[in-house]
PDB file of C-alpha atoms in Angstrom:
ATOM      1  CA  UNK A   5     173.239 -79.622  70.203  1.00  0.00           C
ATOM      2  CA  UNK A   6     170.946 -76.549  70.604  1.00  0.00           C
ATOM      3  CA  UNK A   7     167.799 -77.280  72.488  1.00  0.00           C
ATOM      4  CA  UNK A   8     169.172 -80.763  73.401  1.00  0.00           C
ATOM      5  CA  UNK A   9     167.633 -82.324  70.228  1.00  0.00           C
ATOM      6  CA  UNK A  10     168.328 -86.013  70.293  1.00  0.00           C
ATOM      7  CA  UNK A  11     168.608 -88.296  67.110  1.00  0.00           C
ATOM      8  CA  UNK A  12     167.406 -91.794  66.470  1.00  0.00           C
ATOM      9  CA  UNK A  13     168.835 -93.473  63.548  1.00  0.00           C
ATOM     10  CA  UNK A  14     166.712 -96.403  62.681  1.00  0.00           C
ATOM     11  CA  UNK A  15     166.918 -99.370  60.321  1.00  0.00           C
ATOM     12  CA  UNK A  16     170.555-100.418  61.066  1.00  0.00           C
ATOM     13  CA  UNK A  17     171.371-103.544  59.228  1.00  0.00           C
ATOM     14  CA  UNK A  18     175.262-103.942  59.363  1.00  0.00           C
ATOM     15  CA  UNK A  19     177.624-104.388  62.240  1.00  0.00           C
ATOM     16  CA  UNK A  20     179.566-101.212  61.150  1.00  0.00           C
ATOM     17  CA  UNK A  21     176.343 -99.215  61.307  1.00  0.00           C
ATOM     18  CA  UNK A  22     176.497 -99.279  65.125  1.00  0.00           C
ATOM     19  CA  UNK A  23     179.856 -97.278  65.673  1.00  0.00           C
ATOM     20  CA  UNK A  24     179.016 -95.105  62.729  1.00  0.00           C
ATOM     21  CA  UNK A  25     175.721 -93.998  64.146  1.00  0.00           C
ATOM     22  CA  UNK A  26     177.160 -93.525  67.679  1.00  0.00           C
ATOM     23  CA  UNK A  27     180.120 -91.526  66.310  1.00  0.00           C
ATOM     24  CA  UNK A  28     177.650 -89.332  64.359  1.00  0.00           C
ATOM     25  CA  UNK A  29     175.817 -88.433  67.570  1.00  0.00           C
ATOM     26  CA  UNK A  30     172.834 -90.742  67.756  1.00  0.00           C
ATOM     27  CA  UNK A  31     171.228 -91.328  71.140  1.00  0.00           C
ATOM     28  CA  UNK A  32     168.848 -94.064  69.972  1.00  0.00           C
ATOM     29  CA  UNK A  33     169.585 -96.857  67.458  1.00  0.00           C
ATOM     30  CA  UNK A  34     166.843 -98.714  65.884  1.00  0.00           C
ATOM     31  CA  UNK A  35     166.475-102.285  64.434  1.00  0.00           C
ATOM     32  CA  UNK A  36     163.661-103.177  62.151  1.00  0.00           C
ATOM     33  CA  UNK A  37     161.831-106.501  62.446  1.00  0.00           C
ATOM     34  CA  UNK A  38     159.392-106.462  59.510  1.00  0.00           C
ATOM     35  CA  UNK A  39     160.004-108.891  56.702  1.00  0.00           C
ATOM     36  CA  UNK A  40     158.767-106.545  53.862  1.00  0.00           C
ATOM     37  CA  UNK A  41     161.220-103.820  54.829  1.00  0.00           C
ATOM     38  CA  UNK A  42     164.607-103.598  53.144  1.00  0.00           C
ATOM     39  CA  UNK A  43     165.913-102.807  56.605  1.00  0.00           C
ATOM     40  CA  UNK A  44     164.665-106.130  58.130  1.00  0.00           C
ATOM     41  CA  UNK A  45     167.180-107.907  60.274  1.00  0.00           C
ATOM     42  CA  UNK A  46     167.298-111.487  61.685  1.00  0.00           C
ATOM     43  CA  UNK A  47     167.055-111.694  65.447  1.00  0.00           C
ATOM     44  CA  UNK A  48     170.482-113.217  65.762  1.00  0.00           C
ATOM     45  CA  UNK A  49     172.021-110.481  63.715  1.00  0.00           C
ATOM     46  CA  UNK A  50     170.269-107.845  65.747  1.00  0.00           C
ATOM     47  CA  UNK A  51     171.296-109.474  68.952  1.00  0.00           C
ATOM     48  CA  UNK A  52     174.973-109.329  67.982  1.00  0.00           C
ATOM     49  CA  UNK A  53     174.658-105.642  66.953  1.00  0.00           C
ATOM     50  CA  UNK A  54     172.630-104.599  69.996  1.00  0.00           C
ATOM     51  CA  UNK A  55     175.197-106.344  72.388  1.00  0.00           C
ATOM     52  CA  UNK A  56     177.984-103.887  70.951  1.00  0.00           C
ATOM     53  CA  UNK A  57     175.820-100.767  71.755  1.00  0.00           C
ATOM     54  CA  UNK A  58     177.510 -98.828  74.644  1.00  0.00           C
ATOM     55  CA  UNK A  59     175.545 -97.952  77.863  1.00  0.00           C
ATOM     56  CA  UNK A  60     173.517 -94.817  77.628  1.00  0.00           C
ATOM     57  CA  UNK A  61     172.440 -95.386  74.008  1.00  0.00           C
ATOM     58  CA  UNK A  62     168.887 -96.556  73.608  1.00  0.00           C
ATOM     59  CA  UNK A  63     168.285 -99.757  71.632  1.00  0.00           C
ATOM     60  CA  UNK A  64     164.862 -99.752  69.872  1.00  0.00           C
ATOM     61  CA  UNK A  65     162.975-102.585  68.136  1.00  0.00           C
ATOM     62  CA  UNK A  66     160.583-101.572  65.482  1.00  0.00           C
ATOM     63  CA  UNK A  67     157.773-104.034  64.893  1.00  0.00           C
ATOM     64  CA  UNK A  68     154.548-103.961  62.969  1.00  0.00           C
ATOM     65  CA  UNK A  69     151.473-105.554  64.504  1.00  0.00           C
ATOM     66  CA  UNK A  70     153.700-108.360  66.077  1.00  0.00           C
ATOM     67  CA  UNK A  71     151.838-110.982  68.102  1.00  0.00           C
ATOM     68  CA  UNK A  72     153.031-112.102  71.533  1.00  0.00           C
ATOM     69  CA  UNK A  73     154.886-115.103  70.230  1.00  0.00           C
ATOM     70  CA  UNK A  74     157.004-112.960  67.951  1.00  0.00           C
ATOM     71  CA  UNK A  75     157.566-110.462  70.683  1.00  0.00           C
ATOM     72  CA  UNK A  76     158.470-113.178  73.093  1.00  0.00           C
ATOM     73  CA  UNK A  77     161.263-114.291  70.598  1.00  0.00           C
ATOM     74  CA  UNK A  78     162.317-110.745  70.081  1.00  0.00           C
ATOM     75  CA  UNK A  79     162.703-109.778  73.667  1.00  0.00           C
ATOM     76  CA  UNK A  80     164.231-113.076  74.631  1.00  0.00           C
ATOM     77  CA  UNK A  81     166.939-112.955  71.925  1.00  0.00           C
ATOM     78  CA  UNK A  82     167.807-109.177  71.476  1.00  0.00           C
ATOM     79  CA  UNK A  83     168.993-106.939  74.310  1.00  0.00           C
ATOM     80  CA  UNK A  84     166.653-103.957  74.155  1.00  0.00           C
ATOM     81  CA  UNK A  85     165.632-100.731  75.850  1.00  0.00           C
ATOM     82  CA  UNK A  86     162.406 -99.953  73.997  1.00  0.00           C
ATOM     83  CA  UNK A  87     159.714-101.303  71.774  1.00  0.00           C
ATOM     84  CA  UNK A  88     158.421 -99.187  68.883  1.00  0.00           C
ATOM     85  CA  UNK A  89     154.953-100.122  67.511  1.00  0.00           C
ATOM     86  CA  UNK A  90     154.642 -99.194  64.003  1.00  0.00           C
ATOM     87  CA  UNK A  91     151.432-100.865  62.851  1.00  0.00           C
ATOM     88  CA  UNK A  92     147.689-100.618  63.639  1.00  0.00           C
ATOM     89  CA  UNK A  93     148.071-101.509  67.341  1.00  0.00           C
ATOM     90  CA  UNK A  94     145.121-100.244  69.233  1.00  0.00           C
ATOM     91  CA  UNK A  95     145.643 -98.239  72.546  1.00  0.00           C
ATOM     92  CA  UNK A  96     144.582-101.407  74.520  1.00  0.00           C
ATOM     93  CA  UNK A  97     147.182-103.459  72.627  1.00  0.00           C
ATOM     94  CA  UNK A  98     149.861-100.904  73.383  1.00  0.00           C
ATOM     95  CA  UNK A  99     149.052-101.064  77.137  1.00  0.00           C
ATOM     96  CA  UNK A 100     149.098-104.891  76.950  1.00  0.00           C
ATOM     97  CA  UNK A 101     152.480-104.998  75.337  1.00  0.00           C
ATOM     98  CA  UNK A 102     153.924-102.349  77.829  1.00  0.00           C
ATOM     99  CA  UNK A 103     152.714-104.385  80.822  1.00  0.00           C
ATOM    100  CA  UNK A 104     153.573-107.870  79.414  1.00  0.00           C
ATOM    101  CA  UNK A 105     157.134-107.129  78.303  1.00  0.00           C
ATOM    102  CA  UNK A 106     158.256-104.530  80.827  1.00  0.00           C
ATOM    103  CA  UNK A 107     159.917-102.237  78.336  1.00  0.00           C
ATOM    104  CA  UNK A 108     159.000 -98.620  77.458  1.00  0.00           C
ATOM    105  CA  UNK A 109     156.815 -98.404  74.418  1.00  0.00           C
ATOM    106  CA  UNK A 110     156.992 -95.848  71.600  1.00  0.00           C
ATOM    107  CA  UNK A 111     153.858 -95.803  69.407  1.00  0.00           C
ATOM    108  CA  UNK A 112     154.097 -94.372  65.899  1.00  0.00           C
ATOM    109  CA  UNK A 113     151.212 -92.409  64.620  1.00  0.00           C
ATOM    110  CA  UNK A 114     150.902 -91.417  60.869  1.00  0.00           C
ATOM    111  CA  UNK A 115     149.847 -87.768  60.246  1.00  0.00           C
ATOM    112  CA  UNK A 116     148.478 -86.444  56.946  1.00  0.00           C
ATOM    113  CA  UNK A 117     146.015 -83.813  58.157  1.00  0.00           C
ATOM    114  CA  UNK A 118     144.454 -82.274  61.247  1.00  0.00           C
ATOM    115  CA  UNK A 119     142.013 -85.303  61.657  1.00  0.00           C
ATOM    116  CA  UNK A 120     144.955 -87.479  62.483  1.00  0.00           C
ATOM    117  CA  UNK A 121     146.095 -85.431  65.442  1.00  0.00           C
ATOM    118  CA  UNK A 122     143.528 -86.835  67.895  1.00  0.00           C
ATOM    119  CA  UNK A 123     145.161 -90.351  67.795  1.00  0.00           C
ATOM    120  CA  UNK A 124     148.302 -88.683  69.387  1.00  0.00           C
ATOM    121  CA  UNK A 125     146.323 -87.501  72.350  1.00  0.00           C
ATOM    122  CA  UNK A 126     144.883 -91.053  72.716  1.00  0.00           C
ATOM    123  CA  UNK A 127     148.089 -92.937  72.415  1.00  0.00           C
ATOM    124  CA  UNK A 128     149.794 -90.391  74.624  1.00  0.00           C
ATOM    125  CA  UNK A 129     147.846 -91.930  77.524  1.00  0.00           C
ATOM    126  CA  UNK A 130     149.244 -95.379  77.155  1.00  0.00           C
ATOM    127  CA  UNK A 131     152.636 -95.144  75.461  1.00  0.00           C
ATOM    128  CA  UNK A 132     155.883 -93.933  76.936  1.00  0.00           C
ATOM    129  CA  UNK A 133     156.692 -91.975  73.848  1.00  0.00           C
ATOM    130  CA  UNK A 134     155.125 -91.004  70.527  1.00  0.00           C
ATOM    131  CA  UNK A 135     156.653 -91.082  67.057  1.00  0.00           C
ATOM    132  CA  UNK A 136     154.877 -88.495  64.920  1.00  0.00           C
ATOM    133  CA  UNK A 137     155.372 -89.832  61.370  1.00  0.00           C
ATOM    134  CA  UNK A 138     154.132 -89.098  57.946  1.00  0.00           C
ATOM    135  CA  UNK A 139     151.034 -91.214  57.100  1.00  0.00           C
ATOM    136  CA  UNK A 140     151.815 -93.774  54.324  1.00  0.00           C
ATOM    137  CA  UNK A 141     149.886 -93.481  51.153  1.00  0.00           C
ATOM    138  CA  UNK A 142     147.195 -95.974  50.268  1.00  0.00           C
ATOM    139  CA  UNK A 143     149.522 -97.915  47.946  1.00  0.00           C
ATOM    140  CA  UNK A 144     152.546 -97.978  50.278  1.00  0.00           C
ATOM    141  CA  UNK A 145     154.182-101.179  50.874  1.00  0.00           C
ATOM    142  CA  UNK A 146     155.706-100.023  54.242  1.00  0.00           C
ATOM    143  CA  UNK A 147     154.127 -98.262  57.276  1.00  0.00           C
ATOM    144  CA  UNK A 148     157.108 -96.129  57.477  1.00  0.00           C
ATOM    145  CA  UNK A 149     160.568 -95.573  56.050  1.00  0.00           C
ATOM    146  CA  UNK A 150     159.059 -94.259  52.825  1.00  0.00           C
ATOM    147  CA  UNK A 151     160.926 -91.045  52.776  1.00  0.00           C
ATOM    148  CA  UNK A 152     157.791 -88.981  52.939  1.00  0.00           C
ATOM    149  CA  UNK A 153     157.312 -85.807  54.976  1.00  0.00           C
ATOM    150  CA  UNK A 154     153.984 -84.112  56.184  1.00  0.00           C
ATOM    151  CA  UNK A 155     152.973 -80.629  56.718  1.00  0.00           C
ATOM    152  CA  UNK A 156     154.987 -79.733  59.793  1.00  0.00           C
ATOM    153  CA  UNK A 157     152.753 -76.724  60.564  1.00  0.00           C
ATOM    154  CA  UNK A 158     150.083 -79.324  61.746  1.00  0.00           C
ATOM    155  CA  UNK A 159     152.109 -79.950  64.980  1.00  0.00           C
ATOM    156  CA  UNK A 160     154.012 -76.664  65.326  1.00  0.00           C
ATOM    157  CA  UNK A 161     154.576 -76.226  69.136  1.00  0.00           C
ATOM    158  CA  UNK A 162     152.196 -78.989  70.042  1.00  0.00           C
ATOM    159  CA  UNK A 163     152.708 -80.946  73.253  1.00  0.00           C
ATOM    160  CA  UNK A 164     151.467 -84.339  74.447  1.00  0.00           C
ATOM    161  CA  UNK A 165     151.509 -86.101  77.756  1.00  0.00           C
ATOM    162  CA  UNK A 166     154.748 -87.946  76.904  1.00  0.00           C
ATOM    163  CA  UNK A 167     157.978 -87.188  75.055  1.00  0.00           C
ATOM    164  CA  UNK A 168     157.699 -87.309  71.269  1.00  0.00           C
ATOM    165  CA  UNK A 169     159.847 -87.768  68.274  1.00  0.00           C
ATOM    166  CA  UNK A 170     159.500 -86.319  64.708  1.00  0.00           C
ATOM    167  CA  UNK A 171     159.830 -88.662  61.739  1.00  0.00           C
ATOM    168  CA  UNK A 172     158.998 -88.839  58.125  1.00  0.00           C
ATOM    169  CA  UNK A 173     161.195 -87.778  55.247  1.00  0.00           C
ATOM    170  CA  UNK A 174     163.833 -86.146  57.291  1.00  0.00           C
ATOM    171  CA  UNK A 175     167.229 -85.615  55.667  1.00  0.00           C
ATOM    172  CA  UNK A 176     170.373 -83.522  56.356  1.00  0.00           C
ATOM    173  CA  UNK A 177     168.934 -80.768  54.060  1.00  0.00           C
ATOM    174  CA  UNK A 178     165.550 -80.323  55.979  1.00  0.00           C
ATOM    175  CA  UNK A 179     165.972 -81.433  59.551  1.00  0.00           C
ATOM    176  CA  UNK A 180     166.991 -77.992  60.804  1.00  0.00           C
ATOM    177  CA  UNK A 181     163.828 -76.515  59.274  1.00  0.00           C
ATOM    178  CA  UNK A 182     161.679 -79.188  60.601  1.00  0.00           C
ATOM    179  CA  UNK A 183     162.951 -78.783  64.101  1.00  0.00           C
ATOM    180  CA  UNK A 184     162.551 -74.912  63.850  1.00  0.00           C
ATOM    181  CA  UNK A 185     158.925 -75.236  62.693  1.00  0.00           C
ATOM    182  CA  UNK A 186     157.822 -77.934  65.047  1.00  0.00           C
ATOM    183  CA  UNK A 187     159.846 -77.468  68.220  1.00  0.00           C
ATOM    184  CA  UNK A 188     160.761 -81.216  68.122  1.00  0.00           C
ATOM    185  CA  UNK A 189     163.388 -82.214  70.831  1.00  0.00           C
ATOM    186  CA  UNK A 190     163.869 -85.613  69.293  1.00  0.00           C
ATOM    187  CA  UNK A 191     164.009 -86.688  65.573  1.00  0.00           C
ATOM    188  CA  UNK A 192     164.025 -90.070  63.858  1.00  0.00           C
ATOM    189  CA  UNK A 193     165.814 -90.732  60.522  1.00  0.00           C
ATOM    190  CA  UNK A 194     166.097 -93.880  58.340  1.00  0.00           C
ATOM    191  CA  UNK A 195     165.949 -93.459  54.656  1.00  0.00           C
ATOM    192  CA  UNK A 196     167.374 -89.983  54.856  1.00  0.00           C
ATOM    193  CA  UNK A 197     170.768 -91.206  55.757  1.00  0.00           C
ATOM    194  CA  UNK A 198     171.022 -94.118  53.182  1.00  0.00           C
ATOM    195  CA  UNK A 199     172.987 -94.480  50.061  1.00  0.00           C
ATOM    196  CA  UNK A 200     170.487 -97.151  48.885  1.00  0.00           C
ATOM    197  CA  UNK A 201     167.408 -98.654  50.635  1.00  0.00           C
ATOM    198  CA  UNK A 202     168.654-100.430  53.844  1.00  0.00           C
ATOM    199  CA  UNK A 203     172.329 -99.299  53.277  1.00  0.00           C
ATOM    200  CA  UNK A 204     173.248 -96.685  55.805  1.00  0.00           C
ATOM    201  CA  UNK A 205     175.920 -93.975  54.867  1.00  0.00           C
ATOM    202  CA  UNK A 206     178.282 -92.851  57.625  1.00  0.00           C
ATOM    203  CA  UNK A 207     178.789 -89.417  56.055  1.00  0.00           C
ATOM    204  CA  UNK A 208     175.093 -88.774  55.767  1.00  0.00           C
ATOM    205  CA  UNK A 209     174.566 -89.727  59.335  1.00  0.00           C
ATOM    206  CA  UNK A 210     177.275 -87.226  60.297  1.00  0.00           C
ATOM    207  CA  UNK A 211     175.754 -84.531  58.060  1.00  0.00           C
ATOM    208  CA  UNK A 212     172.349 -85.074  59.591  1.00  0.00           C
ATOM    209  CA  UNK A 213     173.559 -84.525  63.083  1.00  0.00           C
ATOM    210  CA  UNK A 214     175.764 -81.670  61.986  1.00  0.00           C
ATOM    211  CA  UNK A 215     172.641 -79.991  60.385  1.00  0.00           C
ATOM    212  CA  UNK A 216     170.863 -80.075  63.678  1.00  0.00           C
ATOM    213  CA  UNK A 217     173.512 -77.844  65.217  1.00  0.00           C
ATOM    214  CA  UNK A 218     172.240 -75.019  63.072  1.00  0.00           C
ATOM    215  CA  UNK A 219     168.570 -75.599  64.292  1.00  0.00           C
ATOM    216  CA  UNK A 220     166.916 -73.344  66.841  1.00  0.00           C
ATOM    217  CA  UNK A 221     163.815 -75.206  68.166  1.00  0.00           C
ATOM    218  CA  UNK A 222     160.753 -73.199  68.156  1.00  0.00           C
ATOM    219  CA  UNK A 223     159.687 -71.644  71.495  1.00  0.00           C
ATOM    220  CA  UNK A 224     156.339 -72.953  72.887  1.00  0.00           C
TER     221      UNK A 224
END
């Protein structure tokens, strides 16, 4: 893919989603452990799916303000390569989780305006990766996966101390533009490749990755 843009397909819920995502070209596959999400999966189901992921594909667990007991169960049950923290975890909490569980940590940061960008610099000091996502609205039931985009000009050609991934409202129709505008080298998609909430669509996953082949990342 031009510029080496890598894709994370998040919120996989069915066994068949794994080969479909990998055949589409995903380099990361994500499982959601948040009961309010339509993409929530049981630990045992996720363990089975994660065990089928071939070497070289990063298995990511999305959690929201999980306590140590929950994370102990998660890491002890599901074979994982990375933890994604998608709640209100403080920088100190991120550092504690990273040290305790011995896995790379990706911290999601919601962006709506320029004032939100400072948090990316802060979390970039303690996380292994950043997920730059659209900030949920006040009445949103979920911290992510709402199909919302933000003004990509806010982060055009920005860089942080660690690798980062663009998320929020990405679809096969807009991902090429998003990459061109931001210079993102990694992108995350969930609802944008679904036929219904929590139901991944193999054709949409392929279309999403194919659209990236037309993208020319912005030059910093």
